[in-house]
Amino acid sequence: MSNKSNFFSSFATAVADLSGKPFTFVAALALVLVWAVSGPFFGYSETWQLVINTTTTIITFLMVFVLQNSQNRDGKALQAKLDELILTSQAANKFVGIEKLDESELREMSKTLAEKAECVEEKADEKSAAEAASA
């Protein structure tokens, strides 16, 4: 199972990297233009329309899973890096693992941090004003 998981992760990373390149956009745009130009040759038939609709739907459907896998791994890696920074600094260790809290707990922690940030901002403004007055 791990080998299949590694294969899919490698595949998802490669597809995500490739799909984000300008060349891929240009190629997709070129295909759409070729399809549009071919309309008169096919009489703008329902089959002609069905080709682009089906193709784009299938690609979009598959890309959702590929990109979600890539994004999930990136998010987990980022979270691990942040946890390491928290653990090796003088920051409060209570923030390690907060991504596992439920929505209400996260909102409450965010509210508390916003209040602390306002206090710090007020103190910084007071200090700036005091330095400006003494200068």
GROMACS .gro file of C-alpha atoms in nm:
model
  135
    1MET     CA    1   0.000   0.000   0.000
    2SER     CA    2   0.282   0.240   0.084
    3ASN     CA    3   0.438   0.188  -0.260
    4LYS     CA    4   0.107   0.280  -0.427
    5SER     CA    5   0.074   0.583  -0.202
    6ASN     CA    6   0.428   0.697  -0.287
    7PHE     CA    7   0.357   0.648  -0.657
    8PHE     CA    8   0.041   0.859  -0.638
    9SER     CA    9   0.219   1.128  -0.437
   10SER     CA   10   0.499   1.143  -0.693
   11PHE     CA   11   0.248   1.144  -0.976
   12ALA     CA   12   0.039   1.417  -0.808
   13THR     CA   13   0.347   1.633  -0.751
   14ALA     CA   14   0.459   1.596  -1.112
   15VAL     CA   15   0.112   1.676  -1.249
   16ALA     CA   16   0.068   1.973  -1.013
   17ASP     CA   17   0.407   2.111  -1.117
   18LEU     CA   18   0.333   2.060  -1.485
   19SER     CA   19  -0.017   2.207  -1.464
   20GLY     CA   20   0.119   2.528  -1.312
   21LYS     CA   21   0.359   2.602  -1.597
   22PRO     CA   22   0.286   2.870  -1.858
   23PHE     CA   23   0.344   2.617  -2.136
   24THR     CA   24   0.057   2.404  -2.005
   25PHE     CA   25  -0.176   2.703  -2.014
   26VAL     CA   26  -0.068   2.789  -2.368
   27ALA     CA   27  -0.118   2.426  -2.478
   28ALA     CA   28  -0.467   2.416  -2.325
   29LEU     CA   29  -0.554   2.748  -2.486
   30ALA     CA   30  -0.426   2.620  -2.821
   31LEU     CA   31  -0.643   2.307  -2.793
   32VAL     CA   32  -0.950   2.519  -2.718
   33LEU     CA   33  -0.873   2.743  -3.015
   34VAL     CA   34  -0.829   2.441  -3.243
   35TRP     CA   35  -1.162   2.309  -3.118
   36ALA     CA   36  -1.330   2.648  -3.176
   37VAL     CA   37  -1.185   2.682  -3.526
   38SER     CA   38  -1.300   2.329  -3.613
   39GLY     CA   39  -1.661   2.425  -3.536
   40PRO     CA   40  -1.756   2.523  -3.891
   41PHE     CA   41  -1.610   2.197  -4.028
   42PHE     CA   42  -1.837   1.997  -3.797
   43GLY     CA   43  -2.135   2.228  -3.839
   44TYR     CA   44  -2.126   2.324  -3.471
   45SER     CA   45  -2.293   1.991  -3.405
   46GLU     CA   46  -2.388   1.853  -3.067
   47THR     CA   47  -2.106   1.600  -3.097
   48TRP     CA   48  -1.860   1.884  -3.158
   49GLN     CA   49  -1.983   2.057  -2.841
   50LEU     CA   50  -1.987   1.731  -2.647
   51VAL     CA   51  -1.616   1.675  -2.722
   52ILE     CA   52  -1.504   1.991  -2.539
   53ASN     CA   53  -1.759   1.954  -2.260
   54THR     CA   54  -1.663   1.595  -2.185
   55THR     CA   55  -1.290   1.657  -2.215
   56THR     CA   56  -1.287   1.957  -1.983
   57THR     CA   57  -1.516   1.788  -1.732
   58ILE     CA   58  -1.297   1.477  -1.710
   59ILE     CA   59  -0.976   1.679  -1.680
   60THR     CA   60  -1.127   1.903  -1.411
   61PHE     CA   61  -1.263   1.605  -1.216
   62LEU     CA   62  -0.926   1.426  -1.214
   63MET     CA   63  -0.727   1.742  -1.140
   64VAL     CA   64  -0.929   1.803  -0.823
   65PHE     CA   65  -0.790   1.484  -0.667
   66VAL     CA   66  -0.437   1.533  -0.793
   67LEU     CA   67  -0.413   1.895  -0.676
   68GLN     CA   68  -0.583   1.821  -0.343
   69ASN     CA   69  -0.326   1.550  -0.271
   70SER     CA   70  -0.043   1.788  -0.353
   71GLN     CA   71  -0.197   2.067  -0.145
   72ASN     CA   72  -0.256   1.835   0.153
   73ARG     CA   73   0.109   1.726   0.153
   74ASP     CA   74   0.229   2.085   0.120
   75GLY     CA   75   0.006   2.189   0.410
   76LYS     CA   76   0.131   1.907   0.632
   77ALA     CA   77   0.494   1.987   0.549
   78LEU     CA   78   0.437   2.355   0.626
   79GLN     CA   79   0.267   2.268   0.953
   80ALA     CA   80   0.559   2.042   1.052
   81LYS     CA   81   0.804   2.324   0.979
   82LEU     CA   82   0.600   2.570   1.184
   83ASP     CA   83   0.578   2.323   1.473
   84GLU     CA   84   0.956   2.281   1.463
   85LEU     CA   85   1.006   2.658   1.474
   86ILE     CA   86   0.768   2.688   1.768
   87LEU     CA   87   0.936   2.406   1.957
   88THR     CA   88   1.287   2.545   1.905
   89SER     CA   89   1.196   2.905   1.991
   90GLN     CA   90   1.067   3.077   2.299
   91ALA     CA   91   0.714   3.081   2.157
   92ALA     CA   92   0.433   2.922   2.353
   93ASN     CA   93   0.426   2.549   2.280
   94LYS     CA   94   0.047   2.555   2.314
   95PHE     CA   95   0.033   2.641   1.941
   96VAL     CA   96   0.184   2.310   1.834
   97GLY     CA   97  -0.094   2.096   1.690
   98ILE     CA   98  -0.366   2.364   1.689
   99GLU     CA   99  -0.464   2.258   1.337
  100LYS     CA  100  -0.636   1.962   1.505
  101LEU     CA  101  -0.868   2.183   1.713
  102ASP     CA  102  -1.231   2.217   1.613
  103GLU     CA  103  -1.367   2.532   1.452
  104SER     CA  104  -1.493   2.699   1.771
  105GLU     CA  105  -1.164   2.641   1.954
  106LEU     CA  106  -0.972   2.788   1.661
  107ARG     CA  107  -1.200   3.093   1.655
  108GLU     CA  108  -1.151   3.148   2.028
  109MET     CA  109  -0.772   3.118   1.999
  110SER     CA  110  -0.773   3.354   1.700
  111LYS     CA  111  -0.980   3.607   1.894
  112THR     CA  112  -0.740   3.591   2.189
  113LEU     CA  113  -0.439   3.638   1.961
  114ALA     CA  114  -0.605   3.934   1.786
  115GLU     CA  115  -0.662   4.100   2.125
  116LYS     CA  116  -0.298   4.044   2.221
  117ALA     CA  117  -0.188   4.186   1.885
  118GLU     CA  118  -0.394   4.500   1.947
  119CYS     CA  119  -0.223   4.547   2.285
  120VAL     CA  120   0.119   4.509   2.125
  121GLU     CA  121   0.024   4.754   1.850
  122GLU     CA  122  -0.097   5.009   2.107
  123LYS     CA  123   0.227   4.978   2.304
  124ALA     CA  124   0.430   5.019   1.984
  125ASP     CA  125   0.230   5.331   1.893
  126GLU     CA  126   0.283   5.474   2.242
  127LYS     CA  127   0.655   5.404   2.221
  128SER     CA  128   0.676   5.568   1.876
  129ALA     CA  129   0.489   5.873   2.002
  130ALA     CA  130   0.715   5.900   2.305
  131GLU     CA  131   1.029   5.875   2.090
  132ALA     CA  132   0.893   6.138   1.849
  133ALA     CA  133   0.809   6.374   2.135
  134SER     CA  134   1.158   6.340   2.288
  135ALA     CA  135   1.330   6.405   1.955
   0.00000   0.00000   0.00000
